[in-house]
PDB file of C-alpha atoms and ligand atoms in Angstrom:
ATOM      1  CA  MET A  24      -6.920  18.620  32.146  1.00 41.00           C
ATOM      2  CA  GLY A  25      -4.217  19.097  34.764  1.00 42.00           C
ATOM      3  CA  VAL A  26      -1.113  17.001  34.091  1.00 42.00           C
ATOM      4  CA  SER A  27       2.094  17.661  36.055  1.00 43.00           C
ATOM      5  CA  ALA A  28       5.201  17.930  33.851  1.00 44.00           C
ATOM      6  CA  ASN A  29       7.654  17.137  36.589  1.00 44.00           C
ATOM      7  CA  TRP A  30       8.592  13.499  36.956  1.00 45.00           C
ATOM      8  CA  ASN A  31       8.993  13.406  40.770  1.00 45.00           C
ATOM      9  CA  THR A  32       6.926  10.844  42.593  1.00 45.00           C
ATOM     10  CA  GLU A  33       5.030  13.443  44.670  1.00 46.00           C
ATOM     11  CA  SER A  34       2.748  14.173  41.710  1.00 46.00           C
ATOM     12  CA  ILE A  35       1.452  10.598  41.513  1.00 45.00           C
ATOM     13  CA  GLY A  36      -1.136  11.071  44.299  1.00 47.00           C
ATOM     14  CA  GLU A  37      -2.427  14.385  42.900  1.00 47.00           C
ATOM     15  CA  THR A  38      -2.919  13.793  39.183  1.00 49.00           C
ATOM     16  CA  GLY A  39      -3.121  10.024  39.009  1.00 49.00           C
ATOM     17  CA  LEU A  40       0.023   9.678  36.978  1.00 49.00           C
ATOM     18  CA  LYS A  41       1.462   6.192  36.991  1.00 50.00           C
ATOM     19  CA  LEU A  42       4.940   5.689  35.646  1.00 50.00           C
ATOM     20  CA  HIS A  43       5.910   2.272  34.397  1.00 51.00           C
ATOM     21  CA  GLU A  44       9.497   1.950  33.361  1.00 52.00           C
ATOM     22  CA  ALA A  45      10.333  -1.322  31.711  1.00 55.00           C
ATOM     23  CA  TYR A  46      13.214  -1.589  29.387  1.00 59.00           C
ATOM     24  CA  GLY A  47      12.894   1.872  27.886  1.00 75.00           C
ATOM     25  CA  LYS A  48       9.093   1.843  27.308  1.00 75.00           C
ATOM     26  CA  LEU A  49       7.311   4.586  29.149  1.00 77.00           C
ATOM     27  CA  THR A  50       3.566   4.396  29.729  1.00 79.00           C
ATOM     28  CA  ILE A  51       1.672   7.399  31.027  1.00 78.00           C
ATOM     29  CA  GLU A  52      -1.857   7.172  32.370  1.00 78.00           C
ATOM     30  CA  ALA A  53      -3.603  10.431  33.109  1.00 79.00           C
ATOM     31  CA  GLY A  54      -6.633  10.686  35.303  1.00 81.00           C
ATOM     32  CA  LEU A  55      -9.243  13.345  34.640  1.00 76.00           C
ATOM     33  CA  LYS A  56     -10.951  15.143  37.486  1.00 76.00           C
ATOM     34  CA  SER A  57     -14.146  16.883  36.536  1.00 75.00           C
ATOM     35  CA  SER A  58     -16.425  18.903  38.726  1.00 75.00           C
ATOM     36  CA  ILE A  59     -19.717  20.700  38.137  1.00 74.00           C
ATOM     37  CA  ILE A  60     -19.618  24.436  38.793  1.00 71.00           C
ATOM     38  CA  ASN A  61     -22.525  26.877  38.715  1.00 77.00           C
ATOM     39  CA  VAL A  62     -21.821  29.793  36.422  1.00 77.00           C
ATOM     40  CA  PRO A  63     -24.239  32.669  37.095  1.00 92.00           C
ATOM     41  CA  ASN A  64     -24.710  34.524  33.836  1.00 97.00           C
ATOM     42  CA  VAL A  65     -26.559  37.780  34.521  1.00 98.00           C
ATOM     43  CA  VAL A  66     -29.126  38.609  31.799  1.00 98.00           C
ATOM     44  CA  GLY A  67     -31.642  41.460  31.676  1.00 98.00           C
ATOM     45  CA  MET A  68     -34.081  42.521  28.970  1.00 98.00           C
ATOM     46  CA  LEU A  69     -35.672  45.764  27.820  1.00 98.00           C
ATOM     47  CA  GLU A  70     -38.678  44.488  25.924  1.00 98.00           C
ATOM     48  CA  GLY A  71     -39.320  45.995  22.508  1.00 98.00           C
ATOM     49  CA  SER A  72     -42.370  48.206  21.985  1.00 98.00           C
ATOM     50  CA  ASP A  73     -43.484  46.743  18.628  1.00 98.00           C
ATOM     51  CA  PRO A  74     -45.641  43.620  18.958  1.00 98.00           C
ATOM     52  CA  ASP A  75     -44.441  42.286  15.582  1.00 98.00           C
ATOM     53  CA  LEU A  76     -40.748  43.022  16.076  1.00 98.00           C
ATOM     54  CA  LYS A  77     -40.139  42.531  19.808  1.00 98.00           C
ATOM     55  CA  HIS A  78     -39.320  38.828  19.448  1.00 98.00           C
ATOM     56  CA  GLU A  79     -36.179  39.926  17.609  1.00 98.00           C
ATOM     57  CA  HIS A  80     -33.472  41.084  19.985  1.00 98.00           C
ATOM     58  CA  ILE A  81     -30.107  42.842  20.115  1.00 98.00           C
ATOM     59  CA  GLY A  82     -27.575  41.552  22.630  1.00 98.00           C
ATOM     60  CA  ILE A  83     -25.083  43.740  24.485  1.00 98.00           C
ATOM     61  CA  GLY A  84     -22.447  41.689  26.278  1.00 98.00           C
ATOM     62  CA  SER A  85     -19.455  41.564  28.611  1.00 98.00           C
ATOM     63  CA  HIS A  86     -18.048  39.117  31.133  1.00 98.00           C
ATOM     64  CA  LEU A  87     -18.354  39.586  34.890  1.00 97.00           C
ATOM     65  CA  ASP A  88     -15.615  37.243  36.045  1.00 97.00           C
ATOM     66  CA  HIS A  89     -11.869  37.642  36.236  1.00 97.00           C
ATOM     67  CA  MET A  90      -9.068  35.653  37.864  1.00 96.00           C
ATOM     68  CA  GLY A  91     -10.188  36.051  41.470  1.00 95.00           C
ATOM     69  CA  LYS A  92      -7.762  35.657  44.369  1.00 96.00           C
ATOM     70  CA  ARG A  93      -4.563  33.619  44.151  1.00 96.00           C
ATOM     71  CA  GLY A  94      -3.055  33.112  47.568  1.00 96.00           C
ATOM     72  CA  ASP A  95      -3.167  36.600  49.088  1.00 96.00           C
ATOM     73  CA  THR A  96      -3.078  38.301  45.703  1.00 97.00           C
ATOM     74  CA  ILE A  97      -6.309  39.820  44.374  1.00 98.00           C
ATOM     75  CA  TYR A  98      -6.758  40.196  40.624  1.00 98.00           C
ATOM     76  CA  TYR A  99      -9.113  43.159  40.328  1.00 98.00           C
ATOM     77  CA  GLY A 100      -9.770  43.072  36.570  1.00 98.00           C
ATOM     78  CA  ALA A 101     -10.754  46.747  36.429  1.00 98.00           C
ATOM     79  CA  ASP A 102     -10.255  46.721  32.662  1.00 98.00           C
ATOM     80  CA  ASP A 103     -10.798  42.966  32.154  1.00 98.00           C
ATOM     81  CA  ASP A 104     -13.713  43.152  32.252  1.00 98.00           C
ATOM     82  CA  GLY A 105     -14.945  45.645  34.837  1.00 98.00           C
ATOM     83  CA  SER A 106     -14.859  48.229  32.047  1.00 98.00           C
ATOM     84  CA  GLY A 107     -17.076  46.153  29.731  1.00 98.00           C
ATOM     85  CA  SER A 108     -19.634  45.304  32.416  1.00 98.00           C
ATOM     86  CA  THR A 109     -19.826  48.969  33.447  1.00 98.00           C
ATOM     87  CA  ALA A 110     -20.345  49.917  29.793  1.00 98.00           C
ATOM     88  CA  VAL A 111     -23.180  47.355  29.488  1.00 98.00           C
ATOM     89  CA  LEU A 112     -24.905  48.928  32.509  1.00 98.00           C
ATOM     90  CA  LEU A 113     -24.399  52.450  31.114  1.00 98.00           C
ATOM     91  CA  THR A 114     -25.931  51.380  27.791  1.00 98.00           C
ATOM     92  CA  ALA A 115     -28.863  49.785  29.623  1.00 98.00           C
ATOM     93  CA  GLU A 116     -29.481  52.931  31.664  1.00 98.00           C
ATOM     94  CA  ALA A 117     -29.384  55.131  28.564  1.00 98.00           C
ATOM     95  CA  LEU A 118     -31.788  52.868  26.627  1.00 98.00           C
ATOM     96  CA  VAL A 119     -34.242  52.670  29.521  1.00 98.00           C
ATOM     97  CA  LYS A 120     -34.198  56.452  30.089  1.00 97.00           C
ATOM     98  CA  SER A 121     -34.297  57.346  26.386  1.00 96.00           C
ATOM     99  CA  ASP A 122     -37.433  58.924  24.902  1.00 96.00           C
ATOM    100  CA  VAL A 123     -36.841  56.817  21.806  1.00 97.00           C
ATOM    101  CA  LYS A 124     -38.052  53.346  22.723  1.00 97.00           C
ATOM    102  CA  PRO A 125     -36.620  50.305  20.929  1.00 98.00           C
ATOM    103  CA  LYS A 126     -39.104  48.373  18.765  1.00 98.00           C
ATOM    104  CA  ARG A 127     -37.029  45.189  18.917  1.00 98.00           C
ATOM    105  CA  SER A 128     -35.944  44.001  22.360  1.00 98.00           C
ATOM    106  CA  ILE A 129     -32.523  44.630  23.866  1.00 98.00           C
ATOM    107  CA  VAL A 130     -30.878  41.942  25.987  1.00 98.00           C
ATOM    108  CA  PHE A 131     -28.055  42.840  28.397  1.00 98.00           C
ATOM    109  CA  MET A 132     -25.745  39.869  29.092  1.00 98.00           C
ATOM    110  CA  CYS A 133     -22.879  39.672  31.577  1.00 98.00           C
ATOM    111  CA  PHE A 134     -21.352  36.230  31.217  1.00 98.00           C
ATOM    112  CA  ALA A 135     -19.588  34.213  33.868  1.00 97.00           C
ATOM    113  CA  ALA A 136     -16.487  32.033  33.610  1.00 95.00           C
ATOM    114  CA  GLU A 137     -15.085  33.687  30.486  1.00 97.00           C
ATOM    115  CA  GLU A 138     -11.561  33.440  31.823  1.00 96.00           C
ATOM    116  CA  ILE A 139     -11.731  29.656  32.110  1.00 92.00           C
ATOM    117  CA  GLY A 140     -12.857  29.052  28.533  1.00 95.00           C
ATOM    118  CA  LEU A 141     -15.888  31.148  27.612  1.00 96.00           C
ATOM    119  CA  VAL A 142     -17.938  28.763  29.772  1.00 94.00           C
ATOM    120  CA  GLY A 143     -20.874  31.041  30.637  1.00 95.00           C
ATOM    121  CA  SER A 144     -21.503  32.213  27.082  1.00 97.00           C
ATOM    122  CA  ARG A 145     -21.139  28.690  25.762  1.00 96.00           C
ATOM    123  CA  TYR A 146     -23.765  27.550  28.276  1.00 95.00           C
ATOM    124  CA  TYR A 147     -26.047  30.384  27.177  1.00 97.00           C
ATOM    125  CA  THR A 148     -25.706  29.564  23.459  1.00 98.00           C
ATOM    126  CA  GLU A 149     -26.427  25.915  24.228  1.00 97.00           C
ATOM    127  CA  ASN A 150     -29.400  26.845  26.451  1.00 97.00           C
ATOM    128  CA  PRO A 151     -30.595  30.227  25.161  1.00 98.00           C
ATOM    129  CA  LEU A 152     -33.347  32.111  27.023  1.00 98.00           C
ATOM    130  CA  LEU A 153     -34.588  33.405  23.645  1.00 98.00           C
ATOM    131  CA  PRO A 154     -34.229  31.672  20.246  1.00 98.00           C
ATOM    132  CA  LEU A 155     -30.806  32.444  18.759  1.00 98.00           C
ATOM    133  CA  ASP A 156     -32.494  32.690  15.345  1.00 98.00           C
ATOM    134  CA  ASP A 157     -34.219  35.814  16.665  1.00 98.00           C
ATOM    135  CA  MET A 158     -30.941  37.338  17.838  1.00 98.00           C
ATOM    136  CA  VAL A 159     -30.130  40.174  15.434  1.00 98.00           C
ATOM    137  CA  CYS A 160     -26.564  40.685  16.707  1.00 98.00           C
ATOM    138  CA  LEU A 161     -24.324  40.694  19.794  1.00 98.00           C
ATOM    139  CA  LEU A 162     -22.272  43.797  20.690  1.00 98.00           C
ATOM    140  CA  GLN A 163     -19.448  42.533  22.944  1.00 98.00           C
ATOM    141  CA  MET A 164     -17.268  44.758  25.128  1.00 98.00           C
ATOM    142  CA  ASP A 165     -14.256  43.127  26.758  1.00 98.00           C
ATOM    143  CA  MET A 166     -11.501  45.512  27.927  1.00 98.00           C
ATOM    144  CA  VAL A 167     -12.725  48.927  26.762  1.00 98.00           C
ATOM    145  CA  GLY A 168     -11.077  51.027  29.455  1.00 98.00           C
ATOM    146  CA  ARG A 169      -7.429  51.468  28.623  1.00 98.00           C
ATOM    147  CA  ASN A 170      -5.075  52.940  26.043  1.00 98.00           C
ATOM    148  CA  GLU A 171      -3.259  50.127  24.268  1.00 97.00           C
ATOM    149  CA  GLU A 172       0.360  49.926  25.406  1.00 97.00           C
ATOM    150  CA  THR A 173       2.854  47.582  23.794  1.00 94.00           C
ATOM    151  CA  ALA A 174       6.613  47.453  23.326  1.00 93.00           C
ATOM    152  CA  ASP A 175       6.167  49.402  20.064  1.00 92.00           C
ATOM    153  CA  GLU A 176       3.349  51.733  21.008  1.00 95.00           C
ATOM    154  CA  PRO A 177       3.147  53.982  24.090  1.00 97.00           C
ATOM    155  CA  ALA A 178      -0.304  54.449  25.643  1.00 97.00           C
ATOM    156  CA  SER A 179      -0.185  58.141  24.713  1.00 97.00           C
ATOM    157  CA  GLU A 180      -0.599  57.171  21.038  1.00 96.00           C
ATOM    158  CA  ASN A 181      -3.776  55.213  21.730  1.00 97.00           C
ATOM    159  CA  VAL A 182      -6.022  57.595  23.624  1.00 97.00           C
ATOM    160  CA  GLU A 183      -8.603  57.690  20.802  1.00 96.00           C
ATOM    161  CA  THR A 184      -8.062  54.236  19.348  1.00 97.00           C
ATOM    162  CA  ILE A 185     -10.091  51.072  19.878  1.00 98.00           C
ATOM    163  CA  HIS A 186     -10.077  47.750  18.037  1.00 98.00           C
ATOM    164  CA  LEU A 187     -13.221  46.796  16.144  1.00 98.00           C
ATOM    165  CA  VAL A 188     -12.916  43.006  15.925  1.00 97.00           C
ATOM    166  CA  GLY A 189     -15.000  40.585  13.857  1.00 96.00           C
ATOM    167  CA  SER A 190     -17.483  43.197  12.590  1.00 97.00           C
ATOM    168  CA  LYS A 191     -17.008  42.319   8.901  1.00 95.00           C
ATOM    169  CA  ARG A 192     -17.277  38.542   9.235  1.00 95.00           C
ATOM    170  CA  ILE A 193     -21.042  37.881   9.235  1.00 96.00           C
ATOM    171  CA  SER A 194     -22.876  41.143   8.544  1.00 97.00           C
ATOM    172  CA  MET A 195     -21.474  44.128   6.631  1.00 97.00           C
ATOM    173  CA  ASP A 196     -24.776  45.788   7.515  1.00 97.00           C
ATOM    174  CA  LEU A 197     -23.742  45.679  11.190  1.00 98.00           C
ATOM    175  CA  HIS A 198     -20.223  46.820  10.338  1.00 98.00           C
ATOM    176  CA  GLY A 199     -21.595  49.737   8.320  1.00 98.00           C
ATOM    177  CA  LEU A 200     -23.990  50.733  11.114  1.00 98.00           C
ATOM    178  CA  THR A 201     -21.082  50.742  13.595  1.00 98.00           C
ATOM    179  CA  ILE A 202     -18.967  52.913  11.283  1.00 98.00           C
ATOM    180  CA  SER A 203     -21.770  55.413  10.670  1.00 98.00           C
ATOM    181  CA  SER A 204     -22.641  55.571  14.403  1.00 98.00           C
ATOM    182  CA  ASN A 205     -18.996  56.299  15.168  1.00 98.00           C
ATOM    183  CA  ARG A 206     -19.295  59.648  13.377  1.00 98.00           C
ATOM    184  CA  HIS A 207     -20.771  60.866  16.673  1.00 97.00           C
ATOM    185  CA  LEU A 208     -17.973  59.429  18.833  1.00 97.00           C
ATOM    186  CA  GLY A 209     -14.826  59.807  16.739  1.00 97.00           C
ATOM    187  CA  PHE A 210     -13.061  56.589  17.711  1.00 98.00           C
ATOM    188  CA  GLU A 211     -10.046  55.692  15.569  1.00 98.00           C
ATOM    189  CA  PHE A 212     -10.932  52.088  14.765  1.00 98.00           C
ATOM    190  CA  GLU A 213      -8.077  49.639  14.366  1.00 97.00           C
ATOM    191  CA  TYR A 214      -8.491  46.279  12.642  1.00 95.00           C
ATOM    192  CA  ASP A 215      -5.184  44.611  13.498  1.00 91.00           C
ATOM    193  CA  GLN A 216      -6.410  42.411  16.365  1.00 89.00           C
ATOM    194  CA  GLU A 217      -8.479  39.793  14.550  1.00 90.00           C
ATOM    195  CA  SER A 218      -6.272  37.309  16.394  1.00 94.00           C
ATOM    196  CA  VAL A 219      -8.438  37.816  19.496  1.00 96.00           C
ATOM    197  CA  TYR A 220     -11.646  37.065  17.556  1.00 97.00           C
ATOM    198  CA  SER A 221     -12.058  33.692  19.283  1.00 96.00           C
ATOM    199  CA  ARG A 222     -11.000  34.899  22.743  1.00 96.00           C
ATOM    200  CA  SER A 223     -14.145  36.442  24.174  1.00 97.00           C
ATOM    201  CA  ASP A 224     -17.799  35.510  24.600  1.00 98.00           C
ATOM    202  CA  HIS A 225     -19.047  36.739  21.209  1.00 98.00           C
ATOM    203  CA  ALA A 226     -17.162  33.809  19.652  1.00 98.00           C
ATOM    204  CA  ASN A 227     -19.790  31.357  20.880  1.00 98.00           C
ATOM    205  CA  PHE A 228     -22.549  33.425  19.256  1.00 98.00           C
ATOM    206  CA  ALA A 229     -20.652  33.896  15.998  1.00 97.00           C
ATOM    207  CA  ARG A 230     -20.196  30.119  15.859  1.00 96.00           C
ATOM    208  CA  LYS A 231     -24.013  29.897  15.885  1.00 97.00           C
ATOM    209  CA  GLY A 232     -24.286  32.439  13.042  1.00 96.00           C
ATOM    210  CA  VAL A 233     -25.142  35.539  15.098  1.00 97.00           C
ATOM    211  CA  PRO A 234     -23.512  38.726  13.681  1.00 98.00           C
ATOM    212  CA  ILE A 235     -21.156  40.290  16.218  1.00 98.00           C
ATOM    213  CA  THR A 236     -18.964  43.255  16.935  1.00 98.00           C
ATOM    214  CA  PHE A 237     -16.222  43.105  19.548  1.00 98.00           C
ATOM    215  CA  LEU A 238     -14.872  46.350  21.026  1.00 98.00           C
ATOM    216  CA  PHE A 239     -11.422  45.873  22.536  1.00 98.00           C
ATOM    217  CA  SER A 240      -9.122  48.714  23.565  1.00 98.00           C
ATOM    218  CA  GLY A 241      -5.998  46.536  23.428  1.00 97.00           C
ATOM    219  CA  PHE A 242      -3.412  44.881  25.593  1.00 97.00           C
ATOM    220  CA  HIS A 243      -1.334  46.679  28.211  1.00 98.00           C
ATOM    221  CA  PRO A 244       1.278  45.691  30.852  1.00 98.00           C
ATOM    222  CA  ASP A 245      -1.430  45.183  33.500  1.00 98.00           C
ATOM    223  CA  TYR A 246      -3.275  42.553  31.439  1.00 98.00           C
ATOM    224  CA  HIS A 247      -4.065  39.588  33.747  1.00 98.00           C
ATOM    225  CA  GLN A 248      -1.993  41.197  36.509  1.00 98.00           C
ATOM    226  CA  PRO A 249      -3.028  42.281  40.015  1.00 98.00           C
ATOM    227  CA  THR A 250      -2.154  45.773  38.817  1.00 98.00           C
ATOM    228  CA  ASP A 251      -5.200  45.969  36.508  1.00 98.00           C
ATOM    229  CA  THR A 252      -6.771  48.534  38.814  1.00 98.00           C
ATOM    230  CA  ILE A 253      -9.388  51.279  38.590  1.00 98.00           C
ATOM    231  CA  GLU A 254      -7.165  54.380  38.761  1.00 98.00           C
ATOM    232  CA  LYS A 255      -5.719  53.423  35.348  1.00 98.00           C
ATOM    233  CA  ILE A 256      -9.090  53.320  33.592  1.00 98.00           C
ATOM    234  CA  ASN A 257      -9.774  55.797  30.758  1.00 98.00           C
ATOM    235  CA  PHE A 258     -13.411  56.499  31.699  1.00 98.00           C
ATOM    236  CA  GLU A 259     -14.016  58.619  28.614  1.00 98.00           C
ATOM    237  CA  LYS A 260     -13.158  55.652  26.372  1.00 98.00           C
ATOM    238  CA  LEU A 261     -15.334  53.344  28.487  1.00 98.00           C
ATOM    239  CA  THR A 262     -18.260  55.776  28.291  1.00 98.00           C
ATOM    240  CA  ASN A 263     -17.788  56.336  24.554  1.00 98.00           C
ATOM    241  CA  SER A 264     -17.891  52.561  24.012  1.00 98.00           C
ATOM    242  CA  ALA A 265     -21.253  52.505  25.794  1.00 98.00           C
ATOM    243  CA  LYS A 266     -22.470  55.490  23.739  1.00 98.00           C
ATOM    244  CA  LEU A 267     -21.378  53.845  20.485  1.00 98.00           C
ATOM    245  CA  ASN A 268     -23.235  50.637  21.303  1.00 98.00           C
ATOM    246  CA  TYR A 269     -26.258  52.624  22.443  1.00 98.00           C
ATOM    247  CA  LEU A 270     -26.419  54.199  18.963  1.00 98.00           C
ATOM    248  CA  VAL A 271     -25.883  50.884  17.173  1.00 98.00           C
ATOM    249  CA  ALA A 272     -28.464  49.091  19.344  1.00 98.00           C
ATOM    250  CA  ILE A 273     -31.231  51.685  19.029  1.00 98.00           C
ATOM    251  CA  GLN A 274     -30.821  51.893  15.251  1.00 98.00           C
ATOM    252  CA  ALA A 275     -30.695  48.099  14.852  1.00 98.00           C
ATOM    253  CA  ALA A 276     -33.800  47.890  17.054  1.00 98.00           C
ATOM    254  CA  ASN A 277     -35.816  50.476  15.132  1.00 98.00           C
ATOM    255  CA  ARG A 278     -34.877  50.041  11.487  1.00 98.00           C
ATOM    256  CA  PRO A 279     -37.720  48.545   9.396  1.00 97.00           C
ATOM    257  CA  GLU A 280     -35.668  45.602   8.121  1.00 97.00           C
ATOM    258  CA  ARG A 281     -33.497  43.375  10.268  1.00 98.00           C
ATOM    259  CA  LEU A 282     -29.703  43.618   9.835  1.00 98.00           C
ATOM    260  CA  LYS A 283     -28.773  41.334   6.957  1.00 97.00           C
ATOM    261  CA  LYS A 284     -26.330  38.444   7.266  1.00 96.00           C
ATOM    262  CA  ASP A 285     -23.763  37.906   4.522  1.00 92.00           C
ATOM    263  CA  ALA A 286     -22.276  34.669   5.803  1.00 68.00           C
ATOM    264  CA  ALA A 287     -23.244  31.644   7.816  1.00 66.00           C
ATOM    265  CA  GLY A 288     -20.892  32.592  10.594  1.00 60.00           C
ATOM    266  CA  GLY A 289     -18.081  30.721  12.387  1.00 56.00           C
TER     267      GLY A 289
HETATM  268 ZN1   ZN B   3     -11.739  39.621  29.345  1.00 61.66          ZN
END
């Protein structure tokens, strides 16, 4: 809801603010403008090979939107979330070309309108293409292409690190599978960014009880800036994120029993 904080009269027309001043009482009326927007989630599926298991599916996700163009300024979003969407496509290519075919299905999901409130993924979880009860897990990748850089930590200290967010909340089975798969990649997992657990698309699935992992390489000075551009991407980290989720997905798809849930989610 857009409400202007300045008290000049110009804002009346725009936001429908009416100011009544009478003897010290101030009444504010706010008008709400709503509009319907089409959010094109892009979803693809590699169908499982086992007739009894293929109804169960593993999701691999990212978001395909960013902040667009503001005036003449373009926000490229190379890391947020060009890196994640590229990693989803790399994982898809590897799974399709692999000699080892998944028994359970794999669903590749690039959500729209994440930046304006996880709108695309919320729409999907409210109108799923496949029953959410059959969704074994969602492996989300949002910003997997940079070395974390903060006031306390230079990027040079974070070449091998990546945050593994939310993996212990619903299924320790999924967490354990991610840890064991990482033996082949050698990421240094960090667990100090649970604060972003609700800030990307997996949150809508977790709310519905779907086990999730969220790979996030961390914040940096170009976050939500026009300077989030491709020449700064660590392509090895991006590719390793795709490789890690390839390993997790193929094992989750082919293990005899489905990944167990420990908690109801949320
Ligand atoms: Zn993002």
